[in-house]
Amino acid sequence: MTERHPTQDELYDPLAINRFKVEAAMFELIDQLQRQGLDKLEIAMALADAAEDYVMRLASKTPDDLDDDIRPHGYQ
């Protein structure tokens, strides 16, 4: 996947740029997991579940807590 950069005529859109970066990382992760033998549907469901859990963790944090690194339990 090649990274597309905005041209001078395009407005700077950090949300679109961040979305592109996250999507590129996600596709790289999907590719790695498929090479390990995981099925596309299994990967999609696991990503959806993990994303939902992450959003719920963020929603439960106070603004001061958002500065802390948010990782699943057991990860360091």
Coordinates of N, CA and C in Angstrom, one line a residue:
M1 N 0.9 -1.2 0.0 CA 0.0 0.0 0.0 C 0.9 1.2 0.0
T2 N 0.6 2.1 -0.9 CA 1.4 3.4 -0.9 C 0.6 4.5 -0.2
E3 N 1.4 5.3 0.5 CA 0.8 6.4 1.2 C 0.5 7.6 0.3
R4 N -0.7 8.1 0.4 CA -1.1 9.2 -0.4 C -0.9 10.5 0.5
H5 N -0.2 11.5 -0.1 CA 0.0 12.8 0.6 C -0.9 13.8 0.0
P6 N -1.5 14.7 0.8 CA -2.3 15.8 0.3 C -1.5 16.7 -0.6
T7 N -2.1 17.3 -1.6 CA -1.5 18.2 -2.5 C -1.6 19.6 -1.9
Q8 N -1.0 20.6 -2.5 CA -1.1 22.0 -2.0 C -2.5 22.5 -2.2
D9 N -3.2 22.0 -3.1 CA -4.6 22.5 -3.4 C -5.6 21.9 -2.4
E10 N -5.2 20.9 -1.7 CA -6.2 20.2 -0.8 C -6.0 20.8 0.6
L11 N -7.1 20.9 1.3 CA -7.1 21.4 2.7 C -6.4 20.4 3.6
Y12 N -5.7 20.8 4.6 CA -5.1 19.9 5.6 C -6.2 19.4 6.4
D13 N -6.4 18.1 6.4 CA -7.4 17.4 7.2 C -6.8 16.3 8.1
P14 N -6.5 16.7 9.4 CA -5.8 15.7 10.2 C -6.6 14.5 10.5
L15 N -8.0 14.6 10.6 CA -8.8 13.4 10.8 C -8.7 12.4 9.7
A16 N -8.7 12.9 8.4 CA -8.5 12.0 7.3 C -7.1 11.4 7.3
I17 N -6.1 12.2 7.6 CA -4.7 11.7 7.7 C -4.6 10.6 8.7
N18 N -5.2 10.9 9.9 CA -5.1 9.9 11.0 C -5.9 8.6 10.6
R19 N -7.0 8.8 10.0 CA -7.8 7.6 9.6 C -7.0 6.8 8.6
F20 N -6.3 7.5 7.7 CA -5.5 6.7 6.7 C -4.4 5.9 7.4
K21 N -3.7 6.6 8.4 CA -2.7 5.9 9.1 C -3.2 4.7 9.9
V22 N -4.3 4.8 10.5 CA -4.9 3.7 11.3 C -5.3 2.6 10.3
E23 N -5.9 3.0 9.2 CA -6.4 2.0 8.2 C -5.2 1.2 7.6
A24 N -4.1 1.9 7.3 CA -2.9 1.3 6.8 C -2.4 0.3 7.8
A25 N -2.3 0.7 9.0 CA -1.8 -0.2 10.1 C -2.7 -1.4 10.2
M26 N -4.0 -1.2 10.2 CA -5.0 -2.3 10.3 C -4.8 -3.3 9.1
F27 N -4.6 -2.8 7.9 CA -4.5 -3.7 6.8 C -3.2 -4.5 6.9
E28 N -2.1 -3.8 7.4 CA -0.9 -4.6 7.6 C -1.1 -5.7 8.7
L29 N -1.8 -5.3 9.8 CA -2.0 -6.3 10.8 C -2.9 -7.5 10.2
I30 N -3.9 -7.2 9.4 CA -4.7 -8.2 8.8 C -3.9 -9.1 8.0
D31 N -3.0 -8.5 7.2 CA -2.1 -9.3 6.3 C -1.3 -10.3 7.1
Q32 N -0.7 -9.8 8.2 CA 0.2 -10.6 9.1 C -0.6 -11.7 9.7
L33 N -1.8 -11.4 10.2 CA -2.7 -12.5 10.8 C -3.1 -13.5 9.8
Q34 N -3.4 -13.1 8.5 CA -3.8 -14.1 7.5 C -2.6 -15.0 7.2
R35 N -1.4 -14.4 7.2 CA -0.2 -15.3 6.9 C 0.0 -16.3 8.1
Q36 N -0.5 -16.0 9.3 CA -0.4 -16.9 10.4 C -1.6 -17.9 10.4
G37 N -2.5 -17.8 9.4 CA -3.5 -18.8 9.2 C -4.9 -18.4 9.7
L38 N -5.1 -17.2 10.2 CA -6.4 -16.8 10.7 C -7.3 -16.5 9.5
D39 N -8.5 -16.7 9.6 CA -9.5 -16.5 8.6 C -9.9 -15.0 8.6
K40 N -10.3 -14.5 7.4 CA -10.7 -13.1 7.3 C -11.8 -12.7 8.2
L41 N -12.8 -13.6 8.3 CA -14.0 -13.3 9.2 C -13.6 -13.3 10.7
E42 N -12.7 -14.2 11.0 CA -12.3 -14.2 12.4 C -11.5 -12.9 12.8
I43 N -10.7 -12.5 11.8 CA -9.9 -11.3 12.0 C -10.8 -10.1 12.1
A44 N -11.8 -10.0 11.2 CA -12.8 -8.9 11.2 C -13.5 -8.8 12.6
M45 N -14.0 -10.0 13.1 CA -14.8 -10.0 14.3 C -13.9 -9.6 15.5
A46 N -12.6 -10.1 15.5 CA -11.7 -9.8 16.6 C -11.4 -8.3 16.6
L47 N -11.1 -7.7 15.4 CA -10.9 -6.3 15.3 C -12.1 -5.4 15.8
A48 N -13.2 -5.8 15.4 CA -14.5 -5.1 15.8 C -14.6 -5.2 17.3
D49 N -14.4 -6.3 17.9 CA -14.6 -6.5 19.3 C -13.5 -5.7 20.0
A50 N -12.3 -5.7 19.6 CA -11.2 -5.0 20.2 C -11.4 -3.5 20.1
A51 N -11.9 -3.0 18.9 CA -12.2 -1.6 18.7 C -13.3 -1.1 19.7
E52 N -14.3 -1.9 19.8 CA -15.4 -1.6 20.7 C -15.0 -1.5 22.1
D53 N -14.2 -2.5 22.6 CA -13.6 -2.5 23.9 C -12.8 -1.2 24.2
Y54 N -12.0 -0.9 23.2 CA -11.1 0.3 23.3 C -11.9 1.6 23.4
V55 N -12.9 1.7 22.6 CA -13.8 2.9 22.7 C -14.5 2.9 24.1
M56 N -15.0 1.8 24.6 CA -15.6 1.8 25.9 C -14.7 2.2 27.0
R57 N -13.4 1.7 26.9 CA -12.4 2.1 27.9 C -12.2 3.6 27.8
L58 N -12.0 4.1 26.6 CA -11.8 5.6 26.5 C -13.0 6.4 27.0
A59 N -14.2 5.9 26.8 CA -15.4 6.6 27.3 C -15.5 6.6 28.8
S60 N -14.9 5.6 29.4 CA -15.0 5.5 30.9 C -14.0 6.3 31.6
K61 N -13.0 6.9 30.8 CA -11.9 7.6 31.4 C -12.3 9.1 31.6
T62 N -11.7 9.7 32.6 CA -11.9 11.2 32.7 C -10.9 11.9 31.8
P63 N -11.0 13.1 31.6 CA -10.0 13.8 30.7 C -8.6 13.7 31.2
D64 N -8.4 13.7 32.5 CA -7.0 13.5 33.1 C -6.5 12.1 32.8
D65 N -7.4 11.1 32.8 CA -7.0 9.7 32.6 C -6.6 9.5 31.2
L66 N -7.1 10.3 30.2 CA -6.8 10.1 28.8 C -5.3 10.3 28.5
D67 N -4.6 11.0 29.3 CA -3.2 11.2 29.1 C -2.4 9.9 29.4
D68 N -3.0 9.0 30.2 CA -2.4 7.7 30.5 C -2.4 6.8 29.3
D69 N -1.5 5.9 29.2 CA -1.4 4.9 28.2 C -2.5 3.9 28.4
I70 N -3.4 3.7 27.5 CA -4.5 2.8 27.7 C -4.2 1.5 26.9
R71 N -4.0 0.4 27.7 CA -3.7 -0.9 27.1 C -4.6 -1.9 27.7
P72 N -4.9 -3.0 27.0 CA -5.7 -4.1 27.6 C -5.0 -4.6 28.9
H73 N -5.8 -5.1 29.8 CA -5.3 -5.7 31.0 C -4.2 -6.8 30.7
G74 N -3.1 -6.7 31.4 CA -2.1 -7.7 31.2 C -1.0 -7.3 30.2
Y75 N -1.2 -6.2 29.5 CA -0.2 -5.7 28.6 C 0.6 -4.6 29.2
Q76 N 1.9 -4.6 28.9 CA 2.8 -3.6 29.4 C 3.5 -2.8 28.4

